[in-house]
Coordinates of N, CA and C in Angstrom, one line a residue:
X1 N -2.1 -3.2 14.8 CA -2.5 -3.6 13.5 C -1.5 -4.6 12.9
X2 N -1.8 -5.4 11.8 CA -1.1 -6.7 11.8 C -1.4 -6.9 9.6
X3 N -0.8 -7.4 9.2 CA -1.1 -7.6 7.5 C -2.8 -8.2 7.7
X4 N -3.3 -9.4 8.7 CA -4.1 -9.6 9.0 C -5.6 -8.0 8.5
X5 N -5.2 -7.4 9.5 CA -5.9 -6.5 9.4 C -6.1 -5.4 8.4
X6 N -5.3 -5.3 7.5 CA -4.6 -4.9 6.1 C -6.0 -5.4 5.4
X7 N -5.2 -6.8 5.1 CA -5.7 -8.0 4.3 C -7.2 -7.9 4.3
X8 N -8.1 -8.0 6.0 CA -9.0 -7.7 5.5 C -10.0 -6.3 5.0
X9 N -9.3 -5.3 5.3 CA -9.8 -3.9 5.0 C -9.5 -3.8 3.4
X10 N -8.1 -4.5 2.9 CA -8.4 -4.2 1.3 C -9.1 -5.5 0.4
X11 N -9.7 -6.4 0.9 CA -10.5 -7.1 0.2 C -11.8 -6.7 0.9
X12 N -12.2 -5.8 1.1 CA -13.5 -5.2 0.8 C -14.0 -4.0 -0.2
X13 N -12.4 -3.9 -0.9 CA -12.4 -3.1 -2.1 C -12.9 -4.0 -3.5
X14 N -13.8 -3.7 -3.9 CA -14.5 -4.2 -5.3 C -13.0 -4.3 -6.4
X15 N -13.3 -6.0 -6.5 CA -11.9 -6.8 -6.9 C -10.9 -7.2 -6.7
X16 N -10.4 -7.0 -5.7 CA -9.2 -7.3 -4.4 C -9.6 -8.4 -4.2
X17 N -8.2 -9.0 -4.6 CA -8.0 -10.6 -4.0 C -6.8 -10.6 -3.1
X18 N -7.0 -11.8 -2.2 CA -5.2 -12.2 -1.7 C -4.4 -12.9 -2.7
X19 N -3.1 -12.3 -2.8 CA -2.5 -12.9 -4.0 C -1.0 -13.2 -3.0
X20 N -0.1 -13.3 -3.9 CA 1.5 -13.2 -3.4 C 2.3 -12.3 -4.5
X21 N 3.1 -11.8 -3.8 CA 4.2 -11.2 -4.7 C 5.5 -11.4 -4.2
X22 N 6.5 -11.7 -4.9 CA 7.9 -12.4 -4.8 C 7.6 -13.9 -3.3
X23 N 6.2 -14.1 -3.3 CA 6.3 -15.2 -2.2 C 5.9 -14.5 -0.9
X24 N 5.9 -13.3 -1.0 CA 4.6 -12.8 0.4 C 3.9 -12.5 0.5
X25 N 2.3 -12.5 1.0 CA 1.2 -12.5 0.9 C 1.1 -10.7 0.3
X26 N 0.2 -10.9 -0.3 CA -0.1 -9.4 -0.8 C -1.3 -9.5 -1.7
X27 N -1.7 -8.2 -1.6 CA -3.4 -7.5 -1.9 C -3.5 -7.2 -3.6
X28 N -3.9 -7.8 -4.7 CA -4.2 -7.6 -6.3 C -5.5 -7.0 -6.7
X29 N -5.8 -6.6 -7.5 CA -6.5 -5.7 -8.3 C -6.1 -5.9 -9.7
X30 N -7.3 -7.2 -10.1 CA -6.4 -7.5 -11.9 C -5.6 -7.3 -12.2
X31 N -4.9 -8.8 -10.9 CA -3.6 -8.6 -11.2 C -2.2 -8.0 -10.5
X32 N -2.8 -6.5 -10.2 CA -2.5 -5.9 -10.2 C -1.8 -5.3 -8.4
X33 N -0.2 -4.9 -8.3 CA -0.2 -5.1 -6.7 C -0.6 -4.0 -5.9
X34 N -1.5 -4.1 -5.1 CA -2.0 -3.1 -4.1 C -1.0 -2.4 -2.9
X35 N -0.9 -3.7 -2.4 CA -0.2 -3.9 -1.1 C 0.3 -5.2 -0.7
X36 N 1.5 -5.4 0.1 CA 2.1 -6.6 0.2 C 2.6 -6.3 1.6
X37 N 3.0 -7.6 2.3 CA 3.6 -7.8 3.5 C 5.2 -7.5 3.1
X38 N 5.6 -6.1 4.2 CA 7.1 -6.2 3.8 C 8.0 -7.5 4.1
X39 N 9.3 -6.9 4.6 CA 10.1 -8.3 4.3 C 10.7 -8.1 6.1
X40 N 10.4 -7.4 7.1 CA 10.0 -7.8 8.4 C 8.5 -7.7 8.9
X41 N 8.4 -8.0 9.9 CA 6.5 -8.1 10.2 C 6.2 -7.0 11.1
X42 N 7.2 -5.8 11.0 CA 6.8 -4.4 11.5 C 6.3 -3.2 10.7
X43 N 6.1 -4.2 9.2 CA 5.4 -3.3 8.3 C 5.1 -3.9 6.7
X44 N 4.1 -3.1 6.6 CA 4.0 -3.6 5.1 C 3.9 -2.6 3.7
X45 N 3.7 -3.1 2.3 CA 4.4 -2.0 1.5 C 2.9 -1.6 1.0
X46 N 2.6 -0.7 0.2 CA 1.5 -0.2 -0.1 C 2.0 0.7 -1.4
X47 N 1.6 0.5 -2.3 CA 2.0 1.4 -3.8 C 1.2 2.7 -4.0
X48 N 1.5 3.3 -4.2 CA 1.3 4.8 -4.0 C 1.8 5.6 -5.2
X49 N 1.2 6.5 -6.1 CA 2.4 7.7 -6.7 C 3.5 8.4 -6.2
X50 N 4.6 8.4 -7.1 CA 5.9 9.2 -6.4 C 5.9 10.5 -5.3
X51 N 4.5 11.6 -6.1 CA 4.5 12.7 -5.1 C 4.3 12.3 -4.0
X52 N 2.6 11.2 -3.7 CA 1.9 11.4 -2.8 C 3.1 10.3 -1.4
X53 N 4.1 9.2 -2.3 CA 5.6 8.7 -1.0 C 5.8 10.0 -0.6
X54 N 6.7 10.5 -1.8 CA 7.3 11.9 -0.6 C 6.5 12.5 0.4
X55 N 5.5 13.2 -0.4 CA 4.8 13.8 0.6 C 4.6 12.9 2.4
X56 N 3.8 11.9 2.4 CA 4.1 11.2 3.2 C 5.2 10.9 4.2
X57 N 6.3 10.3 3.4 CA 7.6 10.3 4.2 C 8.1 11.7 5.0
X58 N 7.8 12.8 4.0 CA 8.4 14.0 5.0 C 6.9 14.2 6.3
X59 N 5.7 14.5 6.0 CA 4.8 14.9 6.9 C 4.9 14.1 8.0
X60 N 5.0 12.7 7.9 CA 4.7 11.3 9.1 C 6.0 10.3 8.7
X61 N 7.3 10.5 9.2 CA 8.1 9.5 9.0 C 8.3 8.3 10.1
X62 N 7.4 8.5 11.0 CA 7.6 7.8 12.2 C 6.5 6.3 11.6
X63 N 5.9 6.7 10.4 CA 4.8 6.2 10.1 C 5.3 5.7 8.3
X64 N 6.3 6.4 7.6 CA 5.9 6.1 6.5 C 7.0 6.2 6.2
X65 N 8.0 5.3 5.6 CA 9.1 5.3 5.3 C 9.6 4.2 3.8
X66 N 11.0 4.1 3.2 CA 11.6 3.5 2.2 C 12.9 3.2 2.8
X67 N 13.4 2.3 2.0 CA 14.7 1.3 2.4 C 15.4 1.8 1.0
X68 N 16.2 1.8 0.8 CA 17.1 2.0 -0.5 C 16.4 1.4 -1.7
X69 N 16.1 -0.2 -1.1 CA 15.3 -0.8 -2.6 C 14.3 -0.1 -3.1
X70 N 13.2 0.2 -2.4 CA 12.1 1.3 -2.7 C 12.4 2.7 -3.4
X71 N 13.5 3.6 -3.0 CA 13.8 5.0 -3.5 C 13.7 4.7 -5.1
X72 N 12.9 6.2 -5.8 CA 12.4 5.8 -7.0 C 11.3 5.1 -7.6
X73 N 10.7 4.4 -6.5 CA 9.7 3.6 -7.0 C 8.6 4.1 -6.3
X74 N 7.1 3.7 -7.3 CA 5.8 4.2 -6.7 C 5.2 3.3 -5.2
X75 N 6.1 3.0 -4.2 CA 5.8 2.3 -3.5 C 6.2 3.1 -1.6
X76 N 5.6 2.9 -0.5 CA 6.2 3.4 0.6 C 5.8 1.9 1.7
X77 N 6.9 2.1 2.7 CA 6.3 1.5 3.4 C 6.3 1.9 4.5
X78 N 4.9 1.5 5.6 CA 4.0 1.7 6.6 C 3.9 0.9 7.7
X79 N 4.7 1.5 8.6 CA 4.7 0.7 9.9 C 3.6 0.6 10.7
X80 N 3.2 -0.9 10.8 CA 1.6 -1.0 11.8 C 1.8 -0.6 12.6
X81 N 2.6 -0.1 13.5 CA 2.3 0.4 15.0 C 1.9 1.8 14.8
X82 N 2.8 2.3 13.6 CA 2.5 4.0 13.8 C 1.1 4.3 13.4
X83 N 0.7 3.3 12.1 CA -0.7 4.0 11.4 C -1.9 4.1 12.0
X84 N -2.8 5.1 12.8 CA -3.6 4.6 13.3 C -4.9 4.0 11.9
X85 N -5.7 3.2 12.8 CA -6.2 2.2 12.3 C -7.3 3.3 11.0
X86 N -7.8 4.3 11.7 CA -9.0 4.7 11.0 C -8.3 5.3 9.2
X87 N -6.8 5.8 9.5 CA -6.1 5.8 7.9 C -6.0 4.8 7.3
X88 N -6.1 3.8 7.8 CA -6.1 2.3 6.7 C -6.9 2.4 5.4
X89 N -8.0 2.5 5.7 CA -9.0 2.5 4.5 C -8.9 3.1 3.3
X90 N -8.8 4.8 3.6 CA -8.3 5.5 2.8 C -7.3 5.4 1.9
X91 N -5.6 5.2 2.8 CA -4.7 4.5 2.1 C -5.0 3.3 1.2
X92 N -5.9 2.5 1.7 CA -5.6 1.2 0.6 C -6.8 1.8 -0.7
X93 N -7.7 2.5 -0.4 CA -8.9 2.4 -1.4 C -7.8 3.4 -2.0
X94 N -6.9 4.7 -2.3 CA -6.0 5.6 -2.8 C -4.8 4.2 -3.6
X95 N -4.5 3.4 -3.1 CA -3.4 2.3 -4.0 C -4.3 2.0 -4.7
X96 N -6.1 1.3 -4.7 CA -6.7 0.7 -5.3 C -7.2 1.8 -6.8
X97 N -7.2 2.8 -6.2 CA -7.8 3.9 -7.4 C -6.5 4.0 -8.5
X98 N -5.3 3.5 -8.1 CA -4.5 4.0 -9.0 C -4.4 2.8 -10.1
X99 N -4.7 1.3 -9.3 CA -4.6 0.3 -10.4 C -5.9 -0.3 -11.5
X100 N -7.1 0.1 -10.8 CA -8.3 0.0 -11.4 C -8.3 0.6 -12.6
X101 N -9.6 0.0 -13.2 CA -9.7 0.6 -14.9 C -10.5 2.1 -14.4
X102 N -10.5 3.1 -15.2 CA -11.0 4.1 -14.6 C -12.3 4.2 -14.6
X103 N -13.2 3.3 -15.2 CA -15.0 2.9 -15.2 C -15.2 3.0 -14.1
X104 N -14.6 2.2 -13.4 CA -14.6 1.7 -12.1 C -14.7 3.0 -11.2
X105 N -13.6 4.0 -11.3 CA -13.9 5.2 -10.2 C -15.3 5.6 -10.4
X106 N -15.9 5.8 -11.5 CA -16.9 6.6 -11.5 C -18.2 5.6 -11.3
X107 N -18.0 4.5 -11.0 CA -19.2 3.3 -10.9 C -19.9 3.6 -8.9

């Protein structure tokens, strides 16, 4: 798996565009950041609520981890080699539910 493959699984979420954030390609939702390519190409970031990082990081850390800059923030990041492919979806449509207007979930 590659941002490539990211990129197109979350623009098949209703609103999702390619955008940039601080200058690396990444996934918006009016606006708004979804997911972004980290800052090596062995993984990328995905925004998330606080509980559902932790939880994450403890269950699958081989898969789901934070760097110091991230601790505290609603964000984890996810190494393409560990995730298998078929959790992609879920993960990204779960970032997309949190930035959407809430019409939208129930449309």
């Amino acid at each position: 798996m590659d941002w490539a493959s990211v990129s197109a699984a979350g623009c098949g979420l209703r609103g999702v565009e390619p955008s940039t954030s601080y200058g690396r390609p990444a996934l918006k939702v009016k606006g708004k950041l979804i997911a972004c390519t980290g800052r090596t190409d062995d993984h990328f970031v995905l925004m998330l609520d606080l509980d559902r990082v932790a939880f994450l990081m403890e269950m699958e850390p081989e898969t789901f981890f934070q760097t110091p800059h991230y601790v505290g923030w609603p964000a984890v990041l996810v190494r393409y080699a560990a995730l298998p492919v078929g959790e992609l979806p879920a993960l990204l449509q779960e970032a997309w539910a949190r930035r959407v207007p809430k019409g939208w979930l129930q449309a």
